[in-house]
């Protein structure tokens, strides 16, 4: 079976490619390298191309026996989506429709979609299950929810079976140390905290300390990248077996505050670093925690990295053994 991984050169996509290759699948990555890295694609065939280009997609589907598409090629910054909504609707929605229409032309019947907790907006209750009302508060969340709607309609009209996987906070790195998170610029909490710990960053800024949480800082549900990827494989098996589409919230079901993440990072790294109090970041809900019971029940999904320390440990390994070396190579010219 050939699986096309769109966005396989990015953070989550590259880990997925590794998992698929290890499970014996024939993997092909399509990525335009606008935000990904060629050297992150360590398995299978690599095609550099744009998912928004129907001719590129026709070529890929004509030349390969693809049965499944997994789609990770999205823009993910909430703040950027508010400033540049056109970019988000175009890449995350319009280009995804172009990809789905190409799948229909070439009779590819299964689609796994990277969705997000941002489709829920400000939560009415927590933990958030699949039934929670969906009211995004930024263009990023809207662009993802629009794809979910499209997928529901394409399922009914064209029989395209899909799984929408709503990630909470993807974190950590490949435990073998081959892959990790490499956003530029980096905006996510765990990699930034670890940059402070390794000395690549002067301090870590805490965005807001007056939220209605125990210590006043925002609470998030951090889920290890390998656990997330496992859920994709299980979701694929499920939609193939049941011949129906599905949606799952993916998280550990346990929230950690920004302060708790910083304390855990101090513990894991044995380093102290400067913490600076800063303003709230616009668009941040106080608490986002997943209720992932449905994924556990229907998929038999069992996250292995349920504790924050082991997630941070893998990310720390990547920070010191890959990112620090890359940045010192760069400095030495
Ligand atoms: N955060 C922070 N300082 C940073 C980056 C993030 O305090 O330098 C906070 C952010 O406000 C949020 C949490 O850490 O409450 C997780 O943010 P991240 O960007 O990692 O993921 P998000 O929850 O936005 O998807």
mmCIF file of C-alpha atoms and ligand atoms in Angstrom:
data_model
loop_
_atom_site.group_PDB
_atom_site.id
_atom_site.type_symbol
_atom_site.label_atom_id
_atom_site.label_comp_id
_atom_site.label_asym_id
_atom_site.label_seq_id
_atom_site.Cartn_x
_atom_site.Cartn_y
_atom_site.Cartn_z
ATOM 1 C CA UNK A 1 0.000 0.000 0.000
ATOM 2 C CA UNK A 2 1.341 3.446 -0.912
ATOM 3 C CA UNK A 3 0.638 6.334 1.404
ATOM 4 C CA UNK A 4 1.156 9.921 0.332
ATOM 5 C CA UNK A 5 2.256 12.169 3.194
ATOM 6 C CA UNK A 6 1.655 15.782 2.249
ATOM 7 C CA UNK A 7 3.842 17.978 4.421
ATOM 8 C CA UNK A 8 6.114 15.069 5.344
ATOM 9 C CA UNK A 9 9.100 17.407 5.778
ATOM 10 C CA UNK A 10 7.493 19.209 8.719
ATOM 11 C CA UNK A 11 7.468 18.434 12.428
ATOM 12 C CA UNK A 12 4.544 16.007 12.677
ATOM 13 C CA UNK A 13 4.744 14.793 9.067
ATOM 14 C CA UNK A 14 8.397 13.723 9.350
ATOM 15 C CA UNK A 15 7.673 11.627 12.446
ATOM 16 C CA UNK A 16 4.697 10.087 10.623
ATOM 17 C CA UNK A 17 6.872 9.163 7.637
ATOM 18 C CA UNK A 18 9.259 7.369 9.987
ATOM 19 C CA UNK A 19 6.428 5.461 11.682
ATOM 20 C CA UNK A 20 4.826 4.481 8.368
ATOM 21 C CA UNK A 21 8.126 3.298 6.913
ATOM 22 C CA UNK A 22 8.751 1.254 10.066
ATOM 23 C CA UNK A 23 5.320 -0.338 9.741
ATOM 24 C CA UNK A 24 6.187 -1.548 6.250
ATOM 25 C CA UNK A 25 4.153 0.971 4.236
ATOM 26 C CA UNK A 26 5.435 2.396 1.001
ATOM 27 C CA UNK A 27 5.661 6.140 1.781
ATOM 28 C CA UNK A 28 5.892 9.103 -0.557
ATOM 29 C CA UNK A 29 6.348 12.629 0.773
ATOM 30 C CA UNK A 30 5.098 15.681 -1.086
ATOM 31 C CA UNK A 31 6.325 18.956 0.389
ATOM 32 C CA UNK A 32 7.160 22.371 -1.072
ATOM 33 C CA UNK A 33 9.760 22.954 1.675
ATOM 34 C CA UNK A 34 8.268 26.381 2.459
ATOM 35 C CA UNK A 35 8.402 25.482 6.153
ATOM 36 C CA UNK A 36 9.793 21.951 6.212
ATOM 37 C CA UNK A 37 13.293 20.517 5.810
ATOM 38 C CA UNK A 38 14.471 18.093 3.134
ATOM 39 C CA UNK A 39 16.775 16.342 5.639
ATOM 40 C CA UNK A 40 13.787 15.598 7.894
ATOM 41 C CA UNK A 41 12.451 13.159 5.280
ATOM 42 C CA UNK A 42 14.525 10.120 6.091
ATOM 43 C CA UNK A 43 12.412 7.390 4.498
ATOM 44 C CA UNK A 44 10.646 6.713 1.212
ATOM 45 C CA UNK A 45 10.457 8.852 -1.879
ATOM 46 C CA UNK A 46 10.538 12.653 -1.704
ATOM 47 C CA UNK A 47 8.790 14.903 -4.208
ATOM 48 C CA UNK A 48 9.243 18.651 -3.954
ATOM 49 C CA UNK A 49 6.024 20.252 -5.098
ATOM 50 C CA UNK A 50 3.039 22.304 -4.141
ATOM 51 C CA UNK A 51 -0.205 20.750 -2.981
ATOM 52 C CA UNK A 52 -2.069 23.713 -4.440
ATOM 53 C CA UNK A 53 -0.960 22.777 -7.976
ATOM 54 C CA UNK A 54 -3.407 20.330 -9.622
ATOM 55 C CA UNK A 55 -0.826 19.366 -12.301
ATOM 56 C CA UNK A 56 1.705 18.336 -9.634
ATOM 57 C CA UNK A 57 -0.985 16.308 -7.862
ATOM 58 C CA UNK A 58 -2.142 14.623 -11.087
ATOM 59 C CA UNK A 59 1.456 13.609 -11.765
ATOM 60 C CA UNK A 60 1.893 12.175 -8.272
ATOM 61 C CA UNK A 61 -1.357 10.202 -8.443
ATOM 62 C CA UNK A 62 -0.789 8.961 -12.020
ATOM 63 C CA UNK A 63 2.746 7.772 -11.313
ATOM 64 C CA UNK A 64 2.059 6.037 -7.988
ATOM 65 C CA UNK A 65 -0.548 3.603 -6.714
ATOM 66 C CA UNK A 66 -1.647 5.754 -3.788
ATOM 67 C CA UNK A 67 -4.443 4.453 -1.592
ATOM 68 C CA UNK A 68 -4.252 6.881 1.321
ATOM 69 C CA UNK A 69 -3.335 10.540 1.797
ATOM 70 C CA UNK A 70 -2.216 11.953 5.133
ATOM 71 C CA UNK A 71 -2.200 15.747 5.126
ATOM 72 C CA UNK A 72 0.089 17.758 7.423
ATOM 73 C CA UNK A 73 0.936 20.719 5.171
ATOM 74 C CA UNK A 74 -0.745 23.552 7.022
ATOM 75 C CA UNK A 75 0.230 26.861 8.549
ATOM 76 C CA UNK A 76 -0.179 26.682 12.330
ATOM 77 C CA UNK A 77 0.441 30.058 13.948
ATOM 78 C CA UNK A 78 -2.647 31.588 15.499
ATOM 79 C CA UNK A 79 -1.150 35.105 15.657
ATOM 80 C CA UNK A 80 0.020 34.975 12.039
ATOM 81 C CA UNK A 81 -3.443 33.807 10.972
ATOM 82 C CA UNK A 82 -4.985 36.922 12.515
ATOM 83 C CA UNK A 83 -2.514 39.205 10.701
ATOM 84 C CA UNK A 84 -2.532 37.300 7.391
ATOM 85 C CA UNK A 85 -5.892 35.504 7.134
ATOM 86 C CA UNK A 86 -5.670 35.192 3.330
ATOM 87 C CA UNK A 87 -2.547 33.078 3.729
ATOM 88 C CA UNK A 88 -4.362 30.743 6.117
ATOM 89 C CA UNK A 89 -7.596 30.348 4.177
ATOM 90 C CA UNK A 90 -5.602 29.820 0.989
ATOM 91 C CA UNK A 91 -3.094 27.275 2.242
ATOM 92 C CA UNK A 92 -5.154 25.499 4.850
ATOM 93 C CA UNK A 93 -8.526 25.480 3.110
ATOM 94 C CA UNK A 94 -8.273 26.187 -0.637
ATOM 95 C CA UNK A 95 -5.174 24.049 -1.159
ATOM 96 C CA UNK A 96 -6.707 21.230 0.852
ATOM 97 C CA UNK A 97 -9.748 21.314 -1.403
ATOM 98 C CA UNK A 98 -7.424 21.157 -4.433
ATOM 99 C CA UNK A 99 -5.805 18.074 -2.897
ATOM 100 C CA UNK A 100 -9.159 16.406 -2.152
ATOM 101 C CA UNK A 101 -10.442 17.107 -5.667
ATOM 102 C CA UNK A 102 -7.295 15.508 -7.109
ATOM 103 C CA UNK A 103 -7.915 12.477 -4.871
ATOM 104 C CA UNK A 104 -11.445 12.206 -6.274
ATOM 105 C CA UNK A 105 -10.146 12.425 -9.868
ATOM 106 C CA UNK A 106 -7.790 9.540 -9.164
ATOM 107 C CA UNK A 107 -10.088 7.422 -6.983
ATOM 108 C CA UNK A 108 -8.068 7.691 -3.795
ATOM 109 C CA UNK A 109 -10.546 6.888 -1.046
ATOM 110 C CA UNK A 110 -8.925 7.561 2.352
ATOM 111 C CA UNK A 111 -7.778 10.800 3.913
ATOM 112 C CA UNK A 112 -6.242 11.520 7.339
ATOM 113 C CA UNK A 113 -6.457 15.154 8.334
ATOM 114 C CA UNK A 114 -4.437 17.110 10.924
ATOM 115 C CA UNK A 115 -7.083 19.098 12.697
ATOM 116 C CA UNK A 116 -6.743 21.031 15.914
ATOM 117 C CA UNK A 117 -8.212 21.924 19.292
ATOM 118 C CA UNK A 118 -8.482 25.461 17.865
ATOM 119 C CA UNK A 119 -11.735 24.446 16.101
ATOM 120 C CA UNK A 120 -13.462 24.530 19.504
ATOM 121 C CA UNK A 121 -12.526 28.116 20.398
ATOM 122 C CA UNK A 122 -13.016 29.219 24.002
ATOM 123 C CA UNK A 123 -14.157 26.057 25.814
ATOM 124 C CA UNK A 124 -17.572 25.868 27.491
ATOM 125 C CA UNK A 125 -16.316 22.961 29.613
ATOM 126 C CA UNK A 126 -13.195 20.939 30.071
ATOM 127 C CA UNK A 127 -11.936 18.344 29.208
ATOM 128 C CA UNK A 128 -13.177 18.879 25.655
ATOM 129 C CA UNK A 129 -14.886 15.943 23.989
ATOM 130 C CA UNK A 130 -15.915 15.568 20.350
ATOM 131 C CA UNK A 131 -19.450 16.882 21.025
ATOM 132 C CA UNK A 132 -18.230 20.238 22.328
ATOM 133 C CA UNK A 133 -19.597 23.064 20.174
ATOM 134 C CA UNK A 134 -17.199 24.319 17.523
ATOM 135 C CA UNK A 135 -16.717 28.056 17.466
ATOM 136 C CA UNK A 136 -13.168 29.016 16.454
ATOM 137 C CA UNK A 137 -11.863 32.391 17.591
ATOM 138 C CA UNK A 138 -9.187 32.893 14.928
ATOM 139 C CA UNK A 139 -8.678 32.316 11.170
ATOM 140 C CA UNK A 140 -6.406 29.329 11.870
ATOM 141 C CA UNK A 141 -9.202 27.497 13.713
ATOM 142 C CA UNK A 142 -11.771 28.556 11.081
ATOM 143 C CA UNK A 143 -9.619 27.299 8.214
ATOM 144 C CA UNK A 144 -9.344 23.871 9.863
ATOM 145 C CA UNK A 145 -13.032 23.661 10.762
ATOM 146 C CA UNK A 146 -13.945 24.547 7.164
ATOM 147 C CA UNK A 147 -11.923 21.540 5.994
ATOM 148 C CA UNK A 148 -13.741 19.336 8.503
ATOM 149 C CA UNK A 149 -17.043 20.548 7.035
ATOM 150 C CA UNK A 150 -15.803 19.886 3.504
ATOM 151 C CA UNK A 151 -14.770 16.379 4.514
ATOM 152 C CA UNK A 152 -18.173 15.659 6.006
ATOM 153 C CA UNK A 153 -19.843 16.767 2.750
ATOM 154 C CA UNK A 154 -17.353 14.863 0.551
ATOM 155 C CA UNK A 155 -17.979 11.742 2.617
ATOM 156 C CA UNK A 156 -21.723 11.915 1.971
ATOM 157 C CA UNK A 157 -21.562 12.962 -1.672
ATOM 158 C CA UNK A 158 -18.456 11.179 -2.974
ATOM 159 C CA UNK A 159 -17.791 8.429 -0.431
ATOM 160 C CA UNK A 160 -14.374 9.858 0.511
ATOM 161 C CA UNK A 161 -13.610 8.383 3.947
ATOM 162 C CA UNK A 162 -11.622 10.549 6.339
ATOM 163 C CA UNK A 163 -10.425 10.866 9.909
ATOM 164 C CA UNK A 164 -10.111 14.328 11.436
ATOM 165 C CA UNK A 165 -7.617 14.233 14.294
ATOM 166 C CA UNK A 166 -7.826 17.238 16.575
ATOM 167 C CA UNK A 167 -4.438 17.675 18.150
ATOM 168 C CA UNK A 168 -4.075 19.442 21.451
ATOM 169 C CA UNK A 169 -0.409 20.459 22.093
ATOM 170 C CA UNK A 170 1.900 18.255 20.028
ATOM 171 C CA UNK A 171 5.286 18.107 21.749
ATOM 172 C CA UNK A 172 8.475 16.107 22.182
ATOM 173 C CA UNK A 173 10.744 14.479 19.648
ATOM 174 C CA UNK A 174 11.641 11.140 18.136
ATOM 175 C CA UNK A 175 13.092 9.072 21.027
ATOM 176 C CA UNK A 176 15.867 7.807 18.702
ATOM 177 C CA UNK A 177 17.014 11.409 18.277
ATOM 178 C CA UNK A 178 16.615 11.441 14.464
ATOM 179 C CA UNK A 179 13.824 14.006 14.275
ATOM 180 C CA UNK A 180 12.297 16.830 16.265
ATOM 181 C CA UNK A 181 10.570 20.182 16.247
ATOM 182 C CA UNK A 182 12.277 22.819 14.113
ATOM 183 C CA UNK A 183 9.999 25.804 13.539
ATOM 184 C CA UNK A 184 11.492 29.056 12.367
ATOM 185 C CA UNK A 185 10.659 31.258 14.135
ATOM 186 C CA UNK A 186 9.828 28.973 17.067
ATOM 187 C CA UNK A 187 6.736 30.034 19.011
ATOM 188 C CA UNK A 188 5.878 26.911 21.017
ATOM 189 C CA UNK A 189 6.376 26.747 24.734
ATOM 190 C CA UNK A 190 8.426 23.560 25.252
ATOM 191 C CA UNK A 191 11.069 24.203 22.554
ATOM 192 C CA UNK A 192 11.407 27.820 23.721
ATOM 193 C CA UNK A 193 11.845 26.791 27.365
ATOM 194 C CA UNK A 194 14.523 24.316 26.284
ATOM 195 C CA UNK A 195 16.297 27.003 24.254
ATOM 196 C CA UNK A 196 16.459 29.030 27.466
ATOM 197 C CA UNK A 197 17.823 25.964 29.307
ATOM 198 C CA UNK A 198 20.517 25.337 26.690
ATOM 199 C CA UNK A 199 21.518 29.006 26.623
ATOM 200 C CA UNK A 200 20.369 29.663 23.054
ATOM 201 C CA UNK A 201 17.767 32.096 24.388
ATOM 202 C CA UNK A 202 18.178 34.697 27.088
ATOM 203 C CA UNK A 203 14.928 33.905 28.907
ATOM 204 C CA UNK A 204 11.502 32.353 28.646
ATOM 205 C CA UNK A 205 8.592 34.751 28.683
ATOM 206 C CA UNK A 206 5.436 33.680 30.491
ATOM 207 C CA UNK A 207 2.417 35.094 28.665
ATOM 208 C CA UNK A 208 -0.007 36.122 31.394
ATOM 209 C CA UNK A 209 -0.243 35.222 35.106
ATOM 210 C CA UNK A 210 -3.816 36.276 35.831
ATOM 211 C CA UNK A 211 -5.736 33.451 34.165
ATOM 212 C CA UNK A 212 -8.390 31.634 36.220
ATOM 213 C CA UNK A 213 -6.109 28.631 36.841
ATOM 214 C CA UNK A 214 -4.355 27.391 40.009
ATOM 215 C CA UNK A 215 -1.128 29.346 39.404
ATOM 216 C CA UNK A 216 -2.538 31.980 37.034
ATOM 217 C CA UNK A 217 -0.798 30.656 33.899
ATOM 218 C CA UNK A 218 -2.439 28.866 30.960
ATOM 219 C CA UNK A 219 -3.019 25.126 31.114
ATOM 220 C CA UNK A 220 -2.446 22.891 28.071
ATOM 221 C CA UNK A 221 -2.573 19.199 27.259
ATOM 222 C CA UNK A 222 0.834 18.121 25.900
ATOM 223 C CA UNK A 223 0.850 15.005 23.769
ATOM 224 C CA UNK A 224 3.969 13.258 22.528
ATOM 225 C CA UNK A 225 4.525 13.270 18.794
ATOM 226 C CA UNK A 226 4.912 9.464 18.615
ATOM 227 C CA UNK A 227 1.629 8.949 20.429
ATOM 228 C CA UNK A 228 -0.029 11.310 17.969
ATOM 229 C CA UNK A 229 1.435 9.435 15.019
ATOM 230 C CA UNK A 230 0.269 6.088 16.446
ATOM 231 C CA UNK A 231 -3.268 7.482 16.496
ATOM 232 C CA UNK A 232 -3.028 8.226 12.761
ATOM 233 C CA UNK A 233 -2.248 4.620 11.926
ATOM 234 C CA UNK A 234 -5.048 3.357 14.164
ATOM 235 C CA UNK A 235 -7.502 5.881 12.705
ATOM 236 C CA UNK A 236 -6.595 4.771 9.191
ATOM 237 C CA UNK A 237 -7.225 1.127 10.085
ATOM 238 C CA UNK A 238 -10.548 2.101 11.612
ATOM 239 C CA UNK A 239 -11.925 4.103 8.670
ATOM 240 C CA UNK A 240 -10.851 1.365 6.269
ATOM 241 C CA UNK A 241 -12.393 -1.381 8.371
ATOM 242 C CA UNK A 242 -15.666 0.408 9.091
ATOM 243 C CA UNK A 243 -15.860 2.157 5.710
ATOM 244 C CA UNK A 244 -16.882 5.343 7.502
ATOM 245 C CA UNK A 245 -15.403 8.695 8.492
ATOM 246 C CA UNK A 246 -14.533 9.688 12.057
ATOM 247 C CA UNK A 247 -13.303 12.539 14.245
ATOM 248 C CA UNK A 248 -11.155 12.214 17.370
ATOM 249 C CA UNK A 249 -9.728 14.576 19.972
ATOM 250 C CA UNK A 250 -6.153 13.612 20.814
ATOM 251 C CA UNK A 251 -4.483 14.542 24.076
ATOM 252 C CA UNK A 252 -3.355 13.003 27.360
ATOM 253 C CA UNK A 253 -6.390 14.338 29.191
ATOM 254 C CA UNK A 254 -4.140 16.007 31.723
ATOM 255 C CA UNK A 255 -3.352 19.712 31.828
ATOM 256 C CA UNK A 256 -0.067 21.381 32.763
ATOM 257 C CA UNK A 257 0.347 25.093 33.381
ATOM 258 C CA UNK A 258 3.119 27.162 31.798
ATOM 259 C CA UNK A 259 4.769 27.315 35.234
ATOM 260 C CA UNK A 260 4.573 23.534 35.621
ATOM 261 C CA UNK A 261 6.212 23.099 32.207
ATOM 262 C CA UNK A 262 9.028 25.432 33.261
ATOM 263 C CA UNK A 263 9.519 23.561 36.564
ATOM 264 C CA UNK A 264 9.530 20.188 34.778
ATOM 265 C CA UNK A 265 12.094 21.509 32.279
ATOM 266 C CA UNK A 266 14.356 22.649 35.142
ATOM 267 C CA UNK A 267 14.049 19.195 36.668
ATOM 268 C CA UNK A 268 14.729 17.273 33.449
ATOM 269 C CA UNK A 269 17.590 19.447 32.191
ATOM 270 C CA UNK A 270 19.199 20.238 35.557
ATOM 271 C CA UNK A 271 19.606 23.819 34.260
ATOM 272 C CA UNK A 272 18.363 27.053 35.664
ATOM 273 C CA UNK A 273 17.314 29.875 33.390
ATOM 274 C CA UNK A 274 15.677 33.255 33.469
ATOM 275 C CA UNK A 275 11.882 33.478 33.477
ATOM 276 C CA UNK A 276 10.279 36.815 32.582
ATOM 277 C CA UNK A 277 6.670 37.743 33.173
ATOM 278 C CA UNK A 278 4.979 39.119 30.051
ATOM 279 C CA UNK A 279 1.528 40.237 28.853
ATOM 280 C CA UNK A 280 -1.171 37.745 27.876
ATOM 281 C CA UNK A 281 -0.877 36.573 24.263
ATOM 282 C CA UNK A 282 -4.076 37.444 22.340
ATOM 283 C CA UNK A 283 -6.323 34.484 21.521
ATOM 284 C CA UNK A 284 -5.040 32.153 24.266
ATOM 285 C CA UNK A 285 -7.831 30.296 26.103
ATOM 286 C CA UNK A 286 -7.032 29.706 29.801
ATOM 287 C CA UNK A 287 -7.402 25.919 29.708
ATOM 288 C CA UNK A 288 -7.351 23.431 26.816
ATOM 289 C CA UNK A 289 -7.484 19.790 27.830
ATOM 290 C CA UNK A 290 -8.691 16.904 25.683
ATOM 291 C CA UNK A 291 -11.175 14.230 26.504
ATOM 292 C CA UNK A 292 -9.691 11.458 24.355
ATOM 293 C CA UNK A 293 -11.955 8.647 25.584
ATOM 294 C CA UNK A 294 -13.433 8.091 22.144
ATOM 295 C CA UNK A 295 -10.013 7.523 20.532
ATOM 296 C CA UNK A 296 -9.123 5.150 23.335
ATOM 297 C CA UNK A 297 -12.393 3.244 23.019
ATOM 298 C CA UNK A 298 -12.780 3.073 19.248
ATOM 299 C CA UNK A 299 -9.128 2.966 18.201
ATOM 300 C CA UNK A 300 -7.616 1.183 21.197
ATOM 301 C CA UNK A 301 -5.204 4.131 21.349
ATOM 302 C CA UNK A 302 -2.912 4.118 24.401
ATOM 303 C CA UNK A 303 -0.552 7.097 24.708
ATOM 304 C CA UNK A 304 2.828 5.903 25.992
ATOM 305 C CA UNK A 305 4.241 9.277 27.039
ATOM 306 C CA UNK A 306 1.607 10.333 29.526
ATOM 307 C CA UNK A 307 4.023 12.181 31.818
ATOM 308 C CA UNK A 308 5.360 15.593 30.975
ATOM 309 C CA UNK A 309 8.938 14.733 31.995
ATOM 310 C CA UNK A 310 9.361 12.032 29.372
ATOM 311 C CA UNK A 311 7.954 14.325 26.678
ATOM 312 C CA UNK A 312 10.395 17.058 27.712
ATOM 313 C CA UNK A 313 13.266 14.561 27.894
ATOM 314 C CA UNK A 314 12.919 13.642 24.214
ATOM 315 C CA UNK A 315 12.671 17.315 23.223
ATOM 316 C CA UNK A 316 15.760 18.131 25.353
ATOM 317 C CA UNK A 317 17.741 15.398 23.629
ATOM 318 C CA UNK A 318 16.831 17.003 20.269
ATOM 319 C CA UNK A 319 17.678 20.501 21.547
ATOM 320 C CA UNK A 320 21.169 19.606 22.739
ATOM 321 C CA UNK A 321 22.137 16.959 20.205
ATOM 322 C CA UNK A 322 20.725 18.529 17.056
ATOM 323 C CA UNK A 323 19.521 22.135 17.357
ATOM 324 C CA UNK A 324 22.442 23.417 19.469
ATOM 325 C CA UNK A 325 24.935 21.800 17.082
ATOM 326 C CA UNK A 326 23.149 23.256 14.024
ATOM 327 C CA UNK A 327 23.196 26.727 15.523
ATOM 328 C CA UNK A 328 26.869 26.542 16.500
ATOM 329 C CA UNK A 329 27.747 25.285 12.966
ATOM 330 C CA UNK A 330 25.879 28.304 11.607
ATOM 331 C CA UNK A 331 27.767 30.718 13.869
ATOM 332 C CA UNK A 332 31.102 29.237 12.801
ATOM 333 C CA UNK A 333 30.055 29.928 9.217
HETATM 334 N N1 LIG B 1 3.603 30.430 26.085
HETATM 335 C C1 LIG B 1 4.350 31.235 26.937
HETATM 336 N N2 LIG B 1 5.554 31.707 26.492
HETATM 337 C C2 LIG B 1 6.051 31.405 25.256
HETATM 338 C C3 LIG B 1 5.280 30.570 24.395
HETATM 339 C C4 LIG B 1 4.054 30.105 24.848
HETATM 340 O O1 LIG B 1 3.939 31.534 28.058
HETATM 341 O O2 LIG B 1 7.137 31.890 24.904
HETATM 342 C C5 LIG B 1 2.310 29.906 26.558
HETATM 343 C C6 LIG B 1 1.135 30.263 25.645
HETATM 344 O O3 LIG B 1 0.598 31.510 25.990
HETATM 345 C C7 LIG B 1 0.181 29.090 25.909
HETATM 346 C C8 LIG B 1 1.104 27.922 26.230
HETATM 347 O O4 LIG B 1 2.377 28.504 26.554
HETATM 348 O O5 LIG B 1 -0.592 29.359 27.058
HETATM 349 C C9 LIG B 1 1.287 26.980 25.069
HETATM 350 O O6 LIG B 1 1.594 27.756 23.916
HETATM 351 P P1 LIG B 1 2.084 27.128 22.570
HETATM 352 O O7 LIG B 1 2.367 28.248 21.604
HETATM 353 O O8 LIG B 1 3.181 26.145 22.823
HETATM 354 O O9 LIG B 1 0.846 26.264 22.042
HETATM 355 P P2 LIG B 1 -0.714 26.670 21.794
HETATM 356 O O10 LIG B 1 -1.418 26.291 23.069
HETATM 357 O O11 LIG B 1 -0.785 28.106 21.451
HETATM 358 O O12 LIG B 1 -1.091 25.775 20.668
#
